[in-house]
Amino acid sequence: MALLERAEWYDIARATNWTPTYVTDSELFPDVMSGAQGVSAEKWEVYDEPYKTSYPEYVRVQREKDAGAYSVKAALERSRMFENADPGWLSILKSHYGAIALGEYAAMSAEARMARFGRAPGMRNMATFGMLDENRHAQLQLYFPHEHCPKDRQFDWAHKAYHSNEWGAIAARHAFDDLFLARSATDIAVMLTFAFETGFTNMQFLGLAADAAETGDFTFSSLISSIQTDESRHAQIGGPALQVLITNGRKAEAQKLVDMAIARAWRIFSLLTGPAMDYYTPLEHRKQSFKEFMQEWIVGQFERSLIDLGLDLPWYWDKMIAEFEYQHHAYHLGVWFWRPTVWWNPAAGMTPDCRDWLEEKYPGWNDTFGKCWDVIIDNLLAGKPELTLPETLPIVCNMNQLPICAIPGKGWNVQDYPLDYNGRSYHFNSEIDRWIFQQDPVRYRDHMTVVDRFLAGQIQPANLAGALLYMDLAPGEIGSDAHQYAWVEAYRNTPRNKRIA
Ligand code: MN
Ligand code: MN
């Protein structure tokens, strides 16, 4: 059978629209689902996605990608990576799979909403491929950890995390529901594909792929690279949608969506990627600090994407950049201290050499975060590990669902940013988190943080054991120090003043 050249049919296929006759246009594309912001269908038709592909091309390329990732996995099944890897690396894998695998599944729903309700035909076309991409990512990241489950139950959290009330899972769900499940097609294009994927997933995926190769985990490296090639394609759904909004006088609305999404993405990545890069990755395998990575990808590259589109930098840009210095250190300290409440074993990353590296990358670290770790180290050396474990719960931010925390010690800047709204007191980690709430209080007001639930008596018994039960963390899944405190020995004969030098 003779086939037409692609150029002869492609534009008709990717730009097909139709005029409904059985229903009205607004019944076919309800505004709550399409989020067209009053821009007419004709004006959306100029939408021009920079990356174009056809279904046969897509299927051929994706088949090759899948074959590549699965065959690397099969070839390396006997490589003893699991047995030989640094425990810090296994913790990165566990935290990544639990936080990301079902997030990919949620992203598939989001792409499906754009595929059905996107106002531009080109957007619907791209999102159809994006939907298939995200389904592939969920499948890969559920299948790859599965082989480790018999050896280590924490890998089961790749599937389990999002079905639990573990605090990190609540935080991830709160952010992802907000950015891409409870949003219209246009909002998703802006918040998920532009802000989240163009801005941030590069970090988790390119950064982690490089670290994985450096660490010798080629299975994970090829898996992650395979996923990232899809992300860099479907992330381009958002840019042309923003152009349509801006051209048609909706810049302020678009800017607000971008600003909210970047702020929310930054929190998730500072929790997940920050500790992985600066603490869990073995020192000899670290290429860049998390701060350097943020400077390169967010300030160096993403900032230009914003300006090129005609958007402004978010109003909080300098405040966020200031947080690159400390927020993830604070989250790491908290996660390690509350280690029984996570599904992986946090790596302290606290040998004397690690501390020298931290001080070099983050001048002043020893006088701030180092002071807290000194107390932890002294208690461990004194044989009092119970003093390094939590007995209470922290104050949790009503926006990002993470503990309110910042710089301890000599640089102390920890502050609550409160808000009274309709008779309820809310607490926020920063002015930025509070600002997000104020943009749409009705959307956020009824959510209860895990600590709100505790105080409301929903968690019984009202102690750490009850909290672990509530979070569904079973024995064998509860986190502990990744290296079983072996790193503490380096301090046994080191004078205190030397490590504080
Ligand atoms: Mn994905
Ligand atoms: Mn994606």
Coordinates of C-alpha atoms and ligand atoms in Angstrom, one line a residue:
M1 CA 0.0 0.0 0.0
A2 CA 1.4 3.4 -0.9
L3 CA 1.9 5.7 2.0
L4 CA 1.8 9.5 1.9
E5 CA 4.9 11.3 2.8
R6 CA 4.7 12.6 6.4
A7 CA 4.9 16.2 5.3
E8 CA 1.7 15.7 3.2
W9 CA -0.6 14.7 6.1
Y10 CA 1.1 15.8 9.3
D11 CA -0.3 19.3 9.8
I12 CA -3.8 18.1 9.1
A13 CA -3.4 15.3 11.7
R14 CA -1.9 17.4 14.4
A15 CA -4.2 20.4 14.0
T16 CA -7.6 18.8 13.6
N17 CA -10.4 20.6 15.3
W18 CA -14.1 20.3 14.7
T19 CA -17.2 22.2 15.3
P20 CA -19.6 20.4 17.5
T21 CA -23.3 20.1 16.4
Y22 CA -24.9 17.9 19.0
V23 CA -23.6 19.9 22.0
T24 CA -22.4 23.4 22.6
D25 CA -18.7 24.2 22.6
S26 CA -18.9 25.0 26.3
E27 CA -20.4 21.6 27.0
L28 CA -17.6 19.9 25.1
F29 CA -14.9 22.0 26.7
P30 CA -16.2 23.1 30.1
D31 CA -14.0 25.9 31.4
V32 CA -13.4 24.1 34.7
M33 CA -11.7 21.3 32.7
S34 CA -10.1 23.2 29.9
G35 CA -9.0 26.3 31.8
A36 CA -9.1 28.3 28.5
Q37 CA -9.4 31.5 30.5
G38 CA -11.8 33.0 28.0
V39 CA -9.5 32.7 25.1
S40 CA -11.5 31.5 22.1
A41 CA -10.9 28.2 20.3
E42 CA -9.7 30.1 17.2
K43 CA -7.0 31.9 19.2
W44 CA -5.9 28.6 20.7
E45 CA -5.4 27.2 17.2
V46 CA -2.2 29.1 16.7
Y47 CA -0.7 26.9 19.4
D48 CA 2.5 25.4 17.9
E49 CA 4.4 22.8 19.8
P50 CA 8.1 22.8 19.1
Y51 CA 8.5 19.0 19.1
K52 CA 6.5 17.2 16.5
T53 CA 6.1 13.4 16.1
S54 CA 3.6 11.0 14.6
Y55 CA 2.2 8.0 16.2
P56 CA 4.2 5.4 14.1
E57 CA 7.4 7.3 14.9
Y58 CA 6.5 7.6 18.6
V59 CA 5.8 3.8 18.9
R60 CA 9.0 2.8 17.1
V61 CA 11.2 5.1 19.3
Q62 CA 9.5 4.2 22.6
R63 CA 9.8 0.5 21.8
E64 CA 13.5 0.9 21.3
K65 CA 13.8 2.9 24.6
D66 CA 11.9 0.2 26.5
A67 CA 14.0 -2.5 25.0
G68 CA 17.1 -0.7 25.9
A69 CA 16.2 -0.1 29.6
Y70 CA 14.9 -3.6 30.2
S71 CA 17.8 -5.3 28.5
V72 CA 20.4 -3.3 30.5
K73 CA 18.4 -4.5 33.6
A74 CA 18.4 -8.1 32.5
A75 CA 22.1 -8.1 31.6
L76 CA 23.1 -6.7 35.0
E77 CA 20.8 -8.8 37.1
R78 CA 23.7 -10.8 38.5
S79 CA 25.9 -7.8 38.9
R80 CA 25.5 -7.8 42.7
M81 CA 24.8 -4.0 42.6
F82 CA 22.4 -4.4 45.5
E83 CA 25.0 -6.3 47.7
N84 CA 27.9 -4.0 46.7
A85 CA 26.4 -0.5 46.6
D86 CA 26.9 2.0 49.4
P87 CA 23.9 1.9 51.7
G88 CA 23.4 5.6 51.0
W89 CA 22.9 4.8 47.3
L90 CA 20.2 2.2 48.1
S91 CA 18.5 4.9 50.2
I92 CA 18.4 7.2 47.2
L93 CA 16.8 4.4 45.2
K94 CA 14.2 3.7 47.8
S95 CA 13.3 7.4 48.4
H96 CA 13.2 8.0 44.7
Y97 CA 10.9 5.1 43.8
G98 CA 8.5 5.7 46.6
A99 CA 8.2 9.5 45.9
I100 CA 8.2 9.2 42.1
A101 CA 6.7 5.9 40.8
L102 CA 3.0 6.6 41.5
G103 CA 3.6 10.4 40.9
E104 CA 4.2 9.3 37.3
Y105 CA 0.9 7.5 37.3
A106 CA -0.8 10.7 38.6
A107 CA 1.1 12.6 35.8
M108 CA -0.5 10.2 33.3
S109 CA -4.0 11.3 34.5
A110 CA -2.9 14.9 34.1
E111 CA -1.7 14.3 30.5
A112 CA -5.0 12.5 29.9
R113 CA -6.8 15.7 30.9
M114 CA -4.8 17.7 28.5
A115 CA -5.4 15.1 25.8
R116 CA -9.1 15.4 26.2
F117 CA -9.7 19.0 27.3
G118 CA -6.7 20.9 25.9
R119 CA -8.1 23.8 23.9
A120 CA -5.5 23.5 21.1
P121 CA -5.4 20.4 18.9
G122 CA -1.6 20.4 18.9
M123 CA -1.7 20.3 22.7
R124 CA -4.1 17.3 22.7
N125 CA -1.9 15.5 20.2
M126 CA 1.3 16.0 22.3
A127 CA -0.5 15.1 25.5
T128 CA -1.7 11.8 24.0
F129 CA 2.0 10.9 23.7
G130 CA 2.7 12.4 27.1
M131 CA 0.0 10.1 28.6
L132 CA 1.7 7.1 27.1
D133 CA 5.1 8.3 28.4
E134 CA 3.9 8.6 31.9
N135 CA 2.3 5.2 31.9
R136 CA 5.6 3.8 30.8
H137 CA 7.5 5.7 33.6
A138 CA 5.1 4.3 36.2
Q139 CA 5.5 0.8 34.9
L140 CA 9.3 1.0 34.7
Q141 CA 9.7 2.4 38.2
L142 CA 7.4 -0.1 39.7
Y143 CA 9.0 -3.0 37.9
F144 CA 12.7 -2.2 38.5
P145 CA 12.5 -2.0 42.3
H146 CA 10.3 -5.1 42.5
E147 CA 13.2 -7.5 42.2
H148 CA 14.7 -6.1 45.4
C149 CA 11.5 -6.6 47.5
P150 CA 12.4 -10.1 48.7
K151 CA 15.7 -8.8 50.0
D152 CA 14.5 -5.6 51.5
R153 CA 10.9 -4.6 52.3
Q154 CA 11.6 -0.9 52.0
F155 CA 11.6 -1.3 48.2
D156 CA 8.0 -2.3 48.5
W157 CA 7.3 1.4 49.2
A158 CA 7.8 2.1 45.5
H159 CA 4.1 1.0 45.3
K160 CA 3.0 1.5 48.8
A161 CA 4.1 5.1 49.6
Y162 CA 1.2 6.9 48.0
H163 CA -1.3 4.5 49.5
S164 CA -0.1 5.4 53.0
N165 CA -0.4 8.4 55.4
E166 CA 3.4 8.5 55.8
W167 CA 4.2 12.2 56.1
G168 CA 6.5 12.5 53.0
A169 CA 3.7 10.8 51.0
I170 CA 1.2 13.3 52.3
A171 CA 3.5 16.1 51.3
A172 CA 4.0 14.7 47.8
R173 CA 0.3 14.0 47.3
H174 CA -0.6 17.5 48.5
A175 CA 1.8 19.1 46.0
F176 CA 1.0 16.8 43.1
D177 CA -2.8 17.0 43.6
D178 CA -2.4 20.8 43.6
L179 CA -0.1 21.0 40.6
F180 CA -1.6 18.4 38.3
L181 CA -4.5 16.3 39.4
A182 CA -7.0 19.0 40.6
R183 CA -6.3 21.4 37.8
S184 CA -7.6 22.2 34.3
A185 CA -5.8 21.2 31.1
T186 CA -4.3 24.7 30.7
D187 CA -3.2 24.9 34.3
I188 CA -1.6 21.5 34.0
A189 CA 0.3 22.6 30.9
V190 CA 1.7 25.6 32.8
M191 CA 2.2 24.1 36.2
L192 CA 3.2 20.5 35.5
T193 CA 4.9 20.6 32.1
F194 CA 6.4 24.0 32.1
A195 CA 7.2 24.8 35.7
F196 CA 7.7 21.4 37.2
E197 CA 9.1 19.4 34.3
T198 CA 11.1 22.1 32.3
G199 CA 12.3 23.6 35.5
F200 CA 12.9 20.8 38.0
T201 CA 12.7 17.2 36.8
N202 CA 15.9 17.8 34.9
M203 CA 17.6 17.9 38.3
Q204 CA 16.2 14.7 39.7
F205 CA 16.7 12.9 36.4
L206 CA 19.8 14.2 34.8
G207 CA 21.5 14.7 38.1
L208 CA 20.6 11.2 39.4
A209 CA 21.5 9.6 36.0
A210 CA 25.0 11.0 36.3
D211 CA 25.3 10.0 40.0
A212 CA 24.1 6.5 39.2
A213 CA 26.7 6.0 36.4
E214 CA 29.4 7.4 38.7
T215 CA 28.3 5.0 41.5
G216 CA 28.3 2.1 39.0
D217 CA 24.5 1.5 39.1
F218 CA 24.1 1.3 35.3
T219 CA 20.6 -0.2 35.5
F220 CA 19.2 2.8 37.3
S221 CA 21.3 5.2 35.1
S222 CA 19.8 3.8 31.9
L223 CA 16.3 3.7 33.4
I224 CA 16.4 7.3 34.4
S225 CA 18.0 8.5 31.2
S226 CA 15.3 6.7 29.2
I227 CA 12.6 8.5 31.2
Q228 CA 14.2 11.9 30.9
T229 CA 14.2 11.7 27.1
D230 CA 10.4 11.5 27.3
E231 CA 10.2 14.3 29.8
S232 CA 12.2 16.7 27.6
R233 CA 9.7 16.1 24.8
H234 CA 6.4 16.4 26.6
A235 CA 7.6 19.2 28.9
Q236 CA 7.3 21.3 25.7
I237 CA 3.5 21.3 25.9
G238 CA 3.6 24.2 28.4
G239 CA 5.7 26.8 26.5
P240 CA 3.3 27.4 23.6
A241 CA 0.3 27.4 26.0
L242 CA 1.9 30.2 27.9
Q243 CA 2.5 32.0 24.6
V244 CA -1.2 31.8 23.8
L245 CA -2.2 33.1 27.2
I246 CA 0.3 36.0 27.2
T247 CA -0.6 37.0 23.6
N248 CA -4.2 37.2 24.6
G249 CA -3.8 39.4 27.6
R250 CA -3.7 36.7 30.3
K251 CA -0.1 37.3 31.4
A252 CA -1.0 38.0 35.1
E253 CA -3.0 34.8 35.4
A254 CA -0.2 32.8 33.7
Q255 CA 2.5 34.4 35.9
K256 CA 0.5 33.4 39.0
L257 CA 0.3 29.8 38.0
V258 CA 4.0 29.7 37.2
D259 CA 5.0 31.3 40.5
M260 CA 2.9 29.0 42.5
A261 CA 4.1 25.9 40.7
I262 CA 7.8 26.8 40.9
A263 CA 7.5 27.4 44.7
R264 CA 5.8 24.1 45.2
A265 CA 8.3 22.2 43.0
W266 CA 11.2 23.7 44.8
R267 CA 10.0 22.4 48.2
I268 CA 9.6 18.9 46.9
F269 CA 13.0 18.8 45.3
S270 CA 14.8 20.4 48.3
L271 CA 13.4 17.5 50.3
L272 CA 14.1 14.7 47.9
T273 CA 17.1 15.8 45.7
G274 CA 18.9 18.0 48.2
P275 CA 19.8 15.4 50.8
A276 CA 20.4 12.8 48.1
M277 CA 23.1 15.0 46.4
D278 CA 24.7 16.5 49.5
Y279 CA 24.5 13.7 52.0
Y280 CA 23.5 10.3 50.7
T281 CA 25.7 10.1 47.6
P282 CA 29.1 8.8 48.7
L283 CA 31.6 11.7 48.9
E284 CA 33.9 10.4 46.2
H285 CA 31.0 10.2 43.7
R286 CA 29.7 13.8 44.2
K287 CA 30.1 16.0 41.1
Q288 CA 28.4 19.1 42.3
S289 CA 26.6 20.3 45.4
F290 CA 22.9 20.7 45.3
K291 CA 23.3 24.4 45.5
E292 CA 25.6 24.4 42.5
F293 CA 23.1 22.2 40.6
M294 CA 20.2 24.6 41.4
Q295 CA 22.3 27.6 40.4
E296 CA 23.1 25.9 37.0
W297 CA 19.6 24.5 36.2
I298 CA 17.2 27.0 37.8
V299 CA 19.1 30.3 37.9
G300 CA 21.3 29.6 34.8
Q301 CA 18.8 27.9 32.5
F302 CA 15.2 28.0 33.7
E303 CA 15.4 31.7 34.4
R304 CA 16.2 32.3 30.7
S305 CA 13.1 30.2 29.7
L306 CA 10.9 32.4 31.8
I307 CA 12.3 35.7 30.4
D308 CA 12.2 34.4 26.8
L309 CA 8.5 33.6 27.1
G310 CA 7.8 37.2 28.2
L311 CA 7.2 36.3 31.9
D312 CA 8.8 38.0 34.9
L313 CA 10.8 36.2 37.5
P314 CA 8.6 35.1 40.4
W315 CA 8.4 37.9 43.0
Y316 CA 10.2 35.6 45.5
W317 CA 13.1 34.7 43.2
D318 CA 15.8 36.1 45.5
K319 CA 14.2 34.6 48.6
M320 CA 14.2 31.2 46.9
I321 CA 17.8 31.5 45.8
A322 CA 18.7 32.4 49.4
E323 CA 17.0 29.1 50.5
F324 CA 19.4 27.1 48.3
E325 CA 21.9 27.7 51.1
Y326 CA 20.0 26.1 53.9
Q327 CA 16.6 24.6 53.3
H328 CA 17.7 21.1 52.2
H329 CA 20.2 21.0 55.1
A330 CA 17.4 21.6 57.5
Y331 CA 15.2 18.9 55.8
H332 CA 18.1 16.5 55.9
L333 CA 18.7 17.0 59.6
G334 CA 14.9 16.6 60.3
V335 CA 14.6 13.4 58.1
W336 CA 17.6 11.8 59.8
F337 CA 16.4 12.7 63.3
W338 CA 12.8 11.4 62.5
R339 CA 14.3 8.5 60.6
P340 CA 11.8 5.9 62.0
T341 CA 9.1 7.8 60.0
V342 CA 10.5 7.2 56.5
W343 CA 10.6 4.2 54.3
W344 CA 14.3 4.4 53.6
N345 CA 17.4 4.5 55.8
P346 CA 18.8 8.1 55.8
A347 CA 22.5 8.3 55.3
A348 CA 23.9 10.9 57.8
G349 CA 26.7 11.9 55.4
M350 CA 28.6 13.1 58.4
T351 CA 32.2 11.8 58.3
P352 CA 34.9 14.4 59.0
D353 CA 35.6 14.5 55.3
C354 CA 32.0 15.0 54.5
R355 CA 31.9 18.0 56.9
D356 CA 34.9 19.5 55.3
W357 CA 33.1 19.3 51.9
L358 CA 30.0 20.8 53.4
E359 CA 31.9 23.7 54.9
E360 CA 33.7 24.3 51.6
K361 CA 30.4 24.2 49.6
Y362 CA 28.3 26.0 52.2
P363 CA 30.7 28.3 54.2
G364 CA 29.5 28.6 57.8
W365 CA 27.9 25.1 57.8
N366 CA 29.8 24.1 60.9
D367 CA 28.5 27.0 62.9
T368 CA 24.9 26.3 62.0
F369 CA 23.9 22.8 61.0
G370 CA 27.2 21.4 62.3
K371 CA 26.2 22.5 65.9
C372 CA 23.2 20.2 65.8
W373 CA 25.2 17.3 64.4
D374 CA 27.8 17.8 67.2
V375 CA 25.1 17.1 69.7
I376 CA 24.0 14.0 67.8
I377 CA 27.6 12.8 67.5
D378 CA 28.3 13.4 71.2
N379 CA 25.2 11.5 72.2
L380 CA 26.1 8.6 69.9
L381 CA 29.7 8.5 71.3
A382 CA 28.3 8.5 74.8
G383 CA 26.2 5.4 74.0
K384 CA 22.9 7.3 74.2
P385 CA 21.3 6.7 70.8
E386 CA 17.8 7.2 72.4
L387 CA 18.7 10.9 72.7
T388 CA 19.1 11.1 68.9
L389 CA 15.5 9.8 68.3
P390 CA 12.3 11.9 68.3
E391 CA 9.7 11.9 71.0
T392 CA 7.5 14.6 69.7
L393 CA 6.3 15.9 66.3
P394 CA 7.5 19.1 64.6
I395 CA 5.3 22.0 63.6
V396 CA 4.3 21.3 60.0
C397 CA 3.7 23.9 57.3
N398 CA 0.0 24.1 56.2
M399 CA 1.2 24.5 52.6
N400 CA 4.1 22.2 51.9
Q401 CA 3.3 19.7 54.7
L402 CA 6.9 19.6 55.7
P403 CA 8.3 20.7 59.1
I404 CA 8.8 24.4 59.5
C405 CA 12.6 24.7 59.7
A406 CA 15.5 26.8 58.6
I407 CA 19.0 27.7 59.9
P408 CA 19.9 26.6 63.5
G409 CA 22.9 27.6 65.6
K410 CA 24.7 30.9 65.0
G411 CA 22.7 31.8 61.8
W412 CA 19.3 31.2 63.5
N413 CA 16.5 32.4 61.2
V414 CA 13.7 29.9 62.0
Q415 CA 10.4 31.6 62.0
D416 CA 6.7 30.8 61.7
Y417 CA 4.7 32.7 59.1
P418 CA 1.2 32.5 60.6
L419 CA -2.2 33.4 59.1
D420 CA -5.7 33.5 60.6
Y421 CA -8.3 32.6 58.1
N422 CA -12.0 32.1 59.0
G423 CA -11.3 31.3 62.6
R424 CA -8.5 28.8 62.0
S425 CA -4.8 29.5 62.6
Y426 CA -2.4 28.3 59.8
H427 CA 1.4 28.1 60.0
F428 CA 3.8 28.4 57.1
N429 CA 7.5 27.8 56.5
S430 CA 8.0 31.0 54.6
E431 CA 6.4 34.1 53.1
I432 CA 6.2 32.1 49.8
D433 CA 4.2 29.2 51.3
R434 CA 1.8 31.7 52.9
W435 CA 1.4 33.6 49.7
I436 CA 0.4 30.4 47.8
F437 CA -2.4 29.8 50.4
Q438 CA -3.6 33.4 50.1
Q439 CA -4.0 33.0 46.3
D440 CA -6.8 30.5 46.8
P441 CA -7.7 29.9 50.4
V442 CA -10.8 27.9 49.7
R443 CA -8.7 25.4 47.8
Y444 CA -6.4 24.7 50.8
R445 CA -8.3 25.7 53.9
D446 CA -9.7 22.3 54.9
H447 CA -6.6 20.2 54.6
M448 CA -5.1 18.9 57.8
T449 CA -1.4 18.3 58.2
V450 CA -0.3 15.1 59.8
V451 CA 0.3 17.1 63.0
D452 CA -3.2 18.7 62.8
R453 CA -4.5 15.1 62.6
F454 CA -2.5 14.1 65.6
L455 CA -3.8 17.1 67.7
A456 CA -7.4 16.3 66.5
G457 CA -7.0 12.8 68.0
Q458 CA -7.1 10.9 64.7
I459 CA -3.7 9.2 65.5
Q460 CA -3.9 6.7 68.3
P461 CA -2.2 5.9 70.6
A462 CA -1.0 9.5 70.6
N463 CA 2.7 8.7 70.6
L464 CA 5.5 7.7 68.1
A465 CA 4.2 4.1 68.0
G466 CA 0.7 5.4 67.1
A467 CA 2.2 7.7 64.5
L468 CA 4.1 4.8 62.9
L469 CA 1.0 2.7 62.8
Y470 CA -0.9 5.6 61.2
M471 CA 1.8 6.0 58.6
D472 CA 1.6 2.2 58.0
L473 CA 5.4 1.7 58.6
A474 CA 5.8 -1.9 59.6
P475 CA 8.8 -3.5 61.2
G476 CA 11.4 -4.0 58.5
E477 CA 10.2 -0.9 56.8
I478 CA 10.9 1.7 59.5
G479 CA 14.0 3.8 58.7
S480 CA 17.3 3.7 60.6
D481 CA 20.7 5.1 60.0
A482 CA 21.9 3.8 56.6
H483 CA 25.4 2.9 57.9
Q484 CA 24.4 1.7 61.3
Y485 CA 26.3 4.6 62.8
A486 CA 29.7 3.3 61.6
W487 CA 30.6 6.9 60.7
V488 CA 30.5 8.0 64.3
E489 CA 33.7 6.0 65.1
A490 CA 35.8 8.5 63.2
Y491 CA 35.0 11.0 66.0
R492 CA 35.9 8.8 68.9
N493 CA 39.5 10.0 69.2
T494 CA 39.1 13.3 67.4
P495 CA 39.2 16.4 69.7
R496 CA 36.0 18.3 69.5
N497 CA 37.7 21.5 68.5
K498 CA 39.3 19.9 65.5
R499 CA 36.0 19.0 63.9
I500 CA 34.6 22.4 64.6
A501 CA 37.7 24.2 63.3
Ligands
MN1 MN 7.3 11.0 33.8
MN2 MN 6.3 14.1 32.7

